[in-house]
Amino acid sequence: MDSLTLFCTGALLAGGLYWFVCILGPAEQKGKRAVDLSGGSISAEKVQDNYKQYWSFFRRPKEIETTEKVPDFVDTFYNLVTDIYEWGWGQSFHFSPSIPGKSHRDATRLHEEMAVDLIDVKSGDRILDVGCGVGGPMRAIASHSRANVVGITINEYQVNRARLHNKKAGLDSLCEVVCGNFLQMPFSDSSFDGAYSIEATCHAPKLEEVYSEIFRVLKPGSLYVSYEWVTTDKYRPDNPEHVEVIQGIERGDALPGLRSYRDIAETARKVGFEVVKEKDLAKPPAQPWWTRLKMGRIAYWRNHILVTVLSALGIAPKGTVDVHEMLFNTADYLTRGGETGIFTPMHMILCRKPEAPSPKTS
Ligand SMILES: C=C(CC[C@@H](C)[C@H]1CC[C@H]2C3=CC[C@H]4[C@H](C)[C@@H](O)CC[C@]4(C)[C@H]3CC[C@]12C)C(C)C
Ligand SMILES: C[S@@+](CC[C@H](N)C(=O)[O-])C[C@H]1O[C@@H](n2cnc3c(N)ncnc32)[C@H](O)[C@@H]1O
């Protein structure tokens, strides 16, 4: 082979590899590439061990007895998955109904804007994002409403990612991110004009604990909306296939047992909220939320090859392949949950903290 042919072959291979990793790699949003995959705040050599610990803790979600440990394992889970989520899904870690003729990104943004429209927020209000991830919803909501959004997440790596994205988007004057546990929030009583949570409170072992914290920090008369992950009225606990699907969702998403849709309003009332509205946003005429997962099948295989190669080369931490495989299987359980209608990730509840009772006059 002469040197020109050798040079052209080399250039073609290098170009092909660059295209496969860097162009095809970031499936949804530029900013996180396959070559940048990390274990969040976990050092590269500990990723595999942390994955094993996570998996043995969440293997039997219904049997988790020491619920105090749940937030720590949820934190570990987000160290393991945050980069993969950003790389393969984008900066908003939630689902939304598909909208014919609109991109996933637009459908996601509309689902987020609906949340803030529901809580009736004015420009300049201070609102709370409970379980904010890397802040995709927070930025959409701040730009749409011009409210000041304070997000809380248990995962420090997400805090850093969210702050970076806020700065890049020029929204750091409207968006603040705090690292903390939403079961014991570092905020004073009656200090927010509204609150929302998008697919986050499902991580709380007891919904009552997080709802009562949200109730505490809200000003009287203000509104809270949540998109909850729940089993629907089609779920039959005596059907082994249903149980397998729900358990698959719980294991692969760090959930200490999915709740029934019936428990949501009941818990909200128990902590003192008035329930204004409740609706499963996945029900027709809404278009399926799980089509995005199904359509991604080829991308998953490409990602699997990429992750395997990068891990073998020592670029991605050892253990990334296991985490990716877990997510791959989870996507399948989520799709089955959606198709059978036994599960929804968007059971919407809108609540109001009652006005303070007026002082009694003698
Ligand atoms: C609300 C939660 C997270 C919901 C979703 C954002 C994520 C649930 C499953 C995730 C994914 C599954 C398959 C991955 C794929 C194998 C990989 O190649 C690229 C990323 C995925 C598509 C990933 C993206 C995020 C999810 C859809 C829970 C945790 C409460
Ligand atoms: C699926 S993500 C959703 C993030 C964001 N709402 C979005 O839609 O992009 C769930 C979020 O809840 C946070 N979370 C889970 N348990 C928590 C806890 N006990 N305290 C604070 N945040 C928690 C996670 O760290 C993560 O940011």
PDB file of N, CA and C and ligand atoms in Angstrom, residues 71 74 78 85 91-94 112 129-137 152-155 158 180-183 196-201 203-204 229, ligand 2:
ATOM      1  N   PRO A  71     -32.625   8.061  50.278  1.00  0.00           N
ATOM      2  CA  PRO A  71     -32.028   9.232  49.620  1.00  0.00           C
ATOM      3  C   PRO A  71     -30.555   9.035  49.237  1.00  0.00           C
ATOM      4  N   VAL A  74     -30.550   6.971  46.135  1.00  0.00           N
ATOM      5  CA  VAL A  74     -31.068   7.773  45.016  1.00  0.00           C
ATOM      6  C   VAL A  74     -29.938   8.687  44.523  1.00  0.00           C
ATOM      7  N   TYR A  78     -28.251   8.766  40.768  1.00  0.00           N
ATOM      8  CA  TYR A  78     -28.091   9.921  39.875  1.00  0.00           C
ATOM      9  C   TYR A  78     -26.623  10.196  39.546  1.00  0.00           C
ATOM     10  N   TYR A  85     -28.234  10.140  30.926  1.00  0.00           N
ATOM     11  CA  TYR A  85     -29.518  10.807  30.647  1.00  0.00           C
ATOM     12  C   TYR A  85     -29.297  12.044  29.770  1.00  0.00           C
ATOM     13  N   GLN A  91     -31.681  17.697  28.728  1.00  0.00           N
ATOM     14  CA  GLN A  91     -31.529  18.285  30.073  1.00  0.00           C
ATOM     15  C   GLN A  91     -32.792  18.198  30.920  1.00  0.00           C
ATOM     16  N   SER A  92     -33.878  17.696  30.356  1.00  0.00           N
ATOM     17  CA  SER A  92     -35.125  17.505  31.114  1.00  0.00           C
ATOM     18  C   SER A  92     -35.323  16.019  31.333  1.00  0.00           C
ATOM     19  N   PHE A  93     -35.278  15.608  32.604  1.00  0.00           N
ATOM     20  CA  PHE A  93     -35.332  14.183  32.914  1.00  0.00           C
ATOM     21  C   PHE A  93     -36.774  13.748  33.187  1.00  0.00           C
ATOM     22  N   HIS A  94     -37.611  13.846  32.191  1.00  0.00           N
ATOM     23  CA  HIS A  94     -39.000  13.420  32.368  1.00  0.00           C
ATOM     24  C   HIS A  94     -39.618  13.098  31.012  1.00  0.00           C
ATOM     25  N   GLU A 112     -43.648  21.334  30.429  1.00  0.00           N
ATOM     26  CA  GLU A 112     -43.068  22.086  31.554  1.00  0.00           C
ATOM     27  C   GLU A 112     -43.816  23.407  31.753  1.00  0.00           C
ATOM     28  N   ASP A 129     -38.698  24.379  42.711  1.00  0.00           N
ATOM     29  CA  ASP A 129     -38.666  23.190  41.855  1.00  0.00           C
ATOM     30  C   ASP A 129     -38.155  22.034  42.726  1.00  0.00           C
ATOM     31  N   VAL A 130     -39.070  21.136  43.073  1.00  0.00           N
ATOM     32  CA  VAL A 130     -38.737  20.047  44.001  1.00  0.00           C
ATOM     33  C   VAL A 130     -38.154  18.869  43.212  1.00  0.00           C
ATOM     34  N   GLY A 131     -36.848  18.633  43.363  1.00  0.00           N
ATOM     35  CA  GLY A 131     -36.179  17.566  42.597  1.00  0.00           C
ATOM     36  C   GLY A 131     -35.907  18.069  41.197  1.00  0.00           C
ATOM     37  N   CYS A 132     -34.923  18.986  41.076  1.00  0.00           N
ATOM     38  CA  CYS A 132     -34.797  19.771  39.829  1.00  0.00           C
ATOM     39  C   CYS A 132     -33.884  19.153  38.778  1.00  0.00           C
ATOM     40  N   GLY A 133     -33.199  18.043  39.076  1.00  0.00           N
ATOM     41  CA  GLY A 133     -32.299  17.442  38.083  1.00  0.00           C
ATOM     42  C   GLY A 133     -31.226  18.428  37.666  1.00  0.00           C
ATOM     43  N   VAL A 134     -30.917  18.465  36.354  1.00  0.00           N
ATOM     44  CA  VAL A 134     -29.908  19.415  35.875  1.00  0.00           C
ATOM     45  C   VAL A 134     -30.579  20.691  35.366  1.00  0.00           C
ATOM     46  N   GLY A 135     -31.875  20.828  35.685  1.00  0.00           N
ATOM     47  CA  GLY A 135     -32.534  22.120  35.508  1.00  0.00           C
ATOM     48  C   GLY A 135     -33.189  22.407  34.165  1.00  0.00           C
ATOM     49  N   GLY A 136     -33.396  21.381  33.333  1.00  0.00           N
ATOM     50  CA  GLY A 136     -34.101  21.627  32.058  1.00  0.00           C
ATOM     51  C   GLY A 136     -35.438  22.325  32.290  1.00  0.00           C
ATOM     52  N   PRO A 137     -36.327  21.756  33.143  1.00  0.00           N
ATOM     53  CA  PRO A 137     -37.631  22.395  33.396  1.00  0.00           C
ATOM     54  C   PRO A 137     -37.484  23.786  34.014  1.00  0.00           C
ATOM     55  N   ILE A 152     -34.147  22.308  44.057  1.00  0.00           N
ATOM     56  CA  ILE A 152     -33.413  21.500  45.048  1.00  0.00           C
ATOM     57  C   ILE A 152     -33.232  20.090  44.491  1.00  0.00           C
ATOM     58  N   THR A 153     -32.024  19.570  44.628  1.00  0.00           N
ATOM     59  CA  THR A 153     -31.747  18.179  44.263  1.00  0.00           C
ATOM     60  C   THR A 153     -30.780  17.595  45.275  1.00  0.00           C
ATOM     61  N   ILE A 154     -30.896  16.292  45.496  1.00  0.00           N
ATOM     62  CA  ILE A 154     -30.032  15.632  46.472  1.00  0.00           C
ATOM     63  C   ILE A 154     -28.633  15.395  45.899  1.00  0.00           C
ATOM     64  N   ASN A 155     -28.510  15.513  44.582  1.00  0.00           N
ATOM     65  CA  ASN A 155     -27.275  15.103  43.933  1.00  0.00           C
ATOM     66  C   ASN A 155     -26.373  16.297  43.583  1.00  0.00           C
ATOM     67  N   GLN A 158     -25.479  17.018  39.956  1.00  0.00           N
ATOM     68  CA  GLN A 158     -26.545  17.704  39.212  1.00  0.00           C
ATOM     69  C   GLN A 158     -26.550  19.202  39.528  1.00  0.00           C
ATOM     70  N   GLY A 180     -29.732  19.495  48.503  1.00  0.00           N
ATOM     71  CA  GLY A 180     -30.379  19.143  49.768  1.00  0.00           C
ATOM     72  C   GLY A 180     -31.426  18.070  49.571  1.00  0.00           C
ATOM     73  N   ASN A 181     -31.951  17.619  50.705  1.00  0.00           N
ATOM     74  CA  ASN A 181     -32.940  16.549  50.720  1.00  0.00           C
ATOM     75  C   ASN A 181     -34.342  17.171  50.762  1.00  0.00           C
ATOM     76  N   PHE A 182     -35.193  16.800  49.816  1.00  0.00           N
ATOM     77  CA  PHE A 182     -36.529  17.412  49.823  1.00  0.00           C
ATOM     78  C   PHE A 182     -37.421  16.904  50.971  1.00  0.00           C
ATOM     79  N   LEU A 183     -36.908  15.961  51.748  1.00  0.00           N
ATOM     80  CA  LEU A 183     -37.666  15.501  52.916  1.00  0.00           C
ATOM     81  C   LEU A 183     -37.395  16.385  54.139  1.00  0.00           C
ATOM     82  N   TYR A 196     -43.543  23.353  42.219  1.00  0.00           N
ATOM     83  CA  TYR A 196     -43.885  22.256  41.306  1.00  0.00           C
ATOM     84  C   TYR A 196     -42.851  21.144  41.460  1.00  0.00           C
ATOM     85  N   SER A 197     -43.274  19.920  41.122  1.00  0.00           N
ATOM     86  CA  SER A 197     -42.325  18.813  41.063  1.00  0.00           C
ATOM     87  C   SER A 197     -42.650  18.000  39.826  1.00  0.00           C
ATOM     88  N   ILE A 198     -41.628  17.713  39.054  1.00  0.00           N
ATOM     89  CA  ILE A 198     -41.831  16.960  37.809  1.00  0.00           C
ATOM     90  C   ILE A 198     -41.113  15.622  37.924  1.00  0.00           C
ATOM     91  N   GLU A 199     -41.895  14.556  38.078  1.00  0.00           N
ATOM     92  CA  GLU A 199     -41.388  13.177  38.101  1.00  0.00           C
ATOM     93  C   GLU A 199     -40.216  13.015  39.093  1.00  0.00           C
ATOM     94  N   ALA A 200     -40.387  13.562  40.285  1.00  0.00           N
ATOM     95  CA  ALA A 200     -39.302  13.519  41.276  1.00  0.00           C
ATOM     96  C   ALA A 200     -39.752  12.962  42.627  1.00  0.00           C
ATOM     97  N   THR A 201     -40.982  13.294  43.049  1.00  0.00           N
ATOM     98  CA  THR A 201     -41.409  12.882  44.394  1.00  0.00           C
ATOM     99  C   THR A 201     -41.643  11.365  44.474  1.00  0.00           C
ATOM    100  N   HIS A 203     -39.461   9.347  44.206  1.00  0.00           N
ATOM    101  CA  HIS A 203     -38.287   8.809  44.903  1.00  0.00           C
ATOM    102  C   HIS A 203     -38.449   8.846  46.423  1.00  0.00           C
ATOM    103  N   ALA A 204     -39.484   9.519  46.916  1.00  0.00           N
ATOM    104  CA  ALA A 204     -39.653   9.621  48.376  1.00  0.00           C
ATOM    105  C   ALA A 204     -40.250   8.320  48.902  1.00  0.00           C
ATOM    106  N   TRP A 229     -45.439   9.658  39.248  1.00  0.00           N
ATOM    107  CA  TRP A 229     -45.341   8.302  38.684  1.00  0.00           C
ATOM    108  C   TRP A 229     -46.240   7.405  39.536  1.00  0.00           C
TER     109      TRP A 229
HETATM  110  C1  LIG B   2     -36.174  12.065  37.354  1.00  0.00           C
HETATM  111  S1  LIG B   2     -35.329  13.405  38.030  1.00  0.00           S
HETATM  112  C2  LIG B   2     -36.392  14.749  37.514  1.00  0.00           C
HETATM  113  C3  LIG B   2     -35.637  16.033  37.487  1.00  0.00           C
HETATM  114  C4  LIG B   2     -36.405  17.241  36.964  1.00  0.00           C
HETATM  115  N1  LIG B   2     -37.645  17.419  37.681  1.00  0.00           N
HETATM  116  C5  LIG B   2     -36.651  17.095  35.494  1.00  0.00           C
HETATM  117  O1  LIG B   2     -37.805  16.823  35.135  1.00  0.00           O
HETATM  118  O2  LIG B   2     -35.702  17.252  34.719  1.00  0.00           O
HETATM  119  C6  LIG B   2     -35.682  13.300  39.787  1.00  0.00           C
HETATM  120  C7  LIG B   2     -34.959  14.353  40.611  1.00  0.00           C
HETATM  121  O3  LIG B   2     -35.376  14.241  41.981  1.00  0.00           O
HETATM  122  C8  LIG B   2     -34.238  14.415  42.803  1.00  0.00           C
HETATM  123  N2  LIG B   2     -34.446  13.760  44.098  1.00  0.00           N
HETATM  124  C9  LIG B   2     -34.800  12.489  44.356  1.00  0.00           C
HETATM  125  N3  LIG B   2     -34.873  12.272  45.687  1.00  0.00           N
HETATM  126  C10 LIG B   2     -34.562  13.454  46.292  1.00  0.00           C
HETATM  127  C11 LIG B   2     -34.467  13.895  47.630  1.00  0.00           C
HETATM  128  N4  LIG B   2     -34.708  13.066  48.652  1.00  0.00           N
HETATM  129  N5  LIG B   2     -34.158  15.194  47.861  1.00  0.00           N
HETATM  130  C12 LIG B   2     -33.900  16.040  46.839  1.00  0.00           C
HETATM  131  N6  LIG B   2     -33.954  15.683  45.549  1.00  0.00           N
HETATM  132  C13 LIG B   2     -34.288  14.406  45.262  1.00  0.00           C
HETATM  133  C14 LIG B   2     -33.108  13.767  42.014  1.00  0.00           C
HETATM  134  O4  LIG B   2     -31.852  14.165  42.503  1.00  0.00           O
HETATM  135  C15 LIG B   2     -33.441  14.270  40.611  1.00  0.00           C
HETATM  136  O5  LIG B   2     -32.901  15.537  40.460  1.00  0.00           O
END
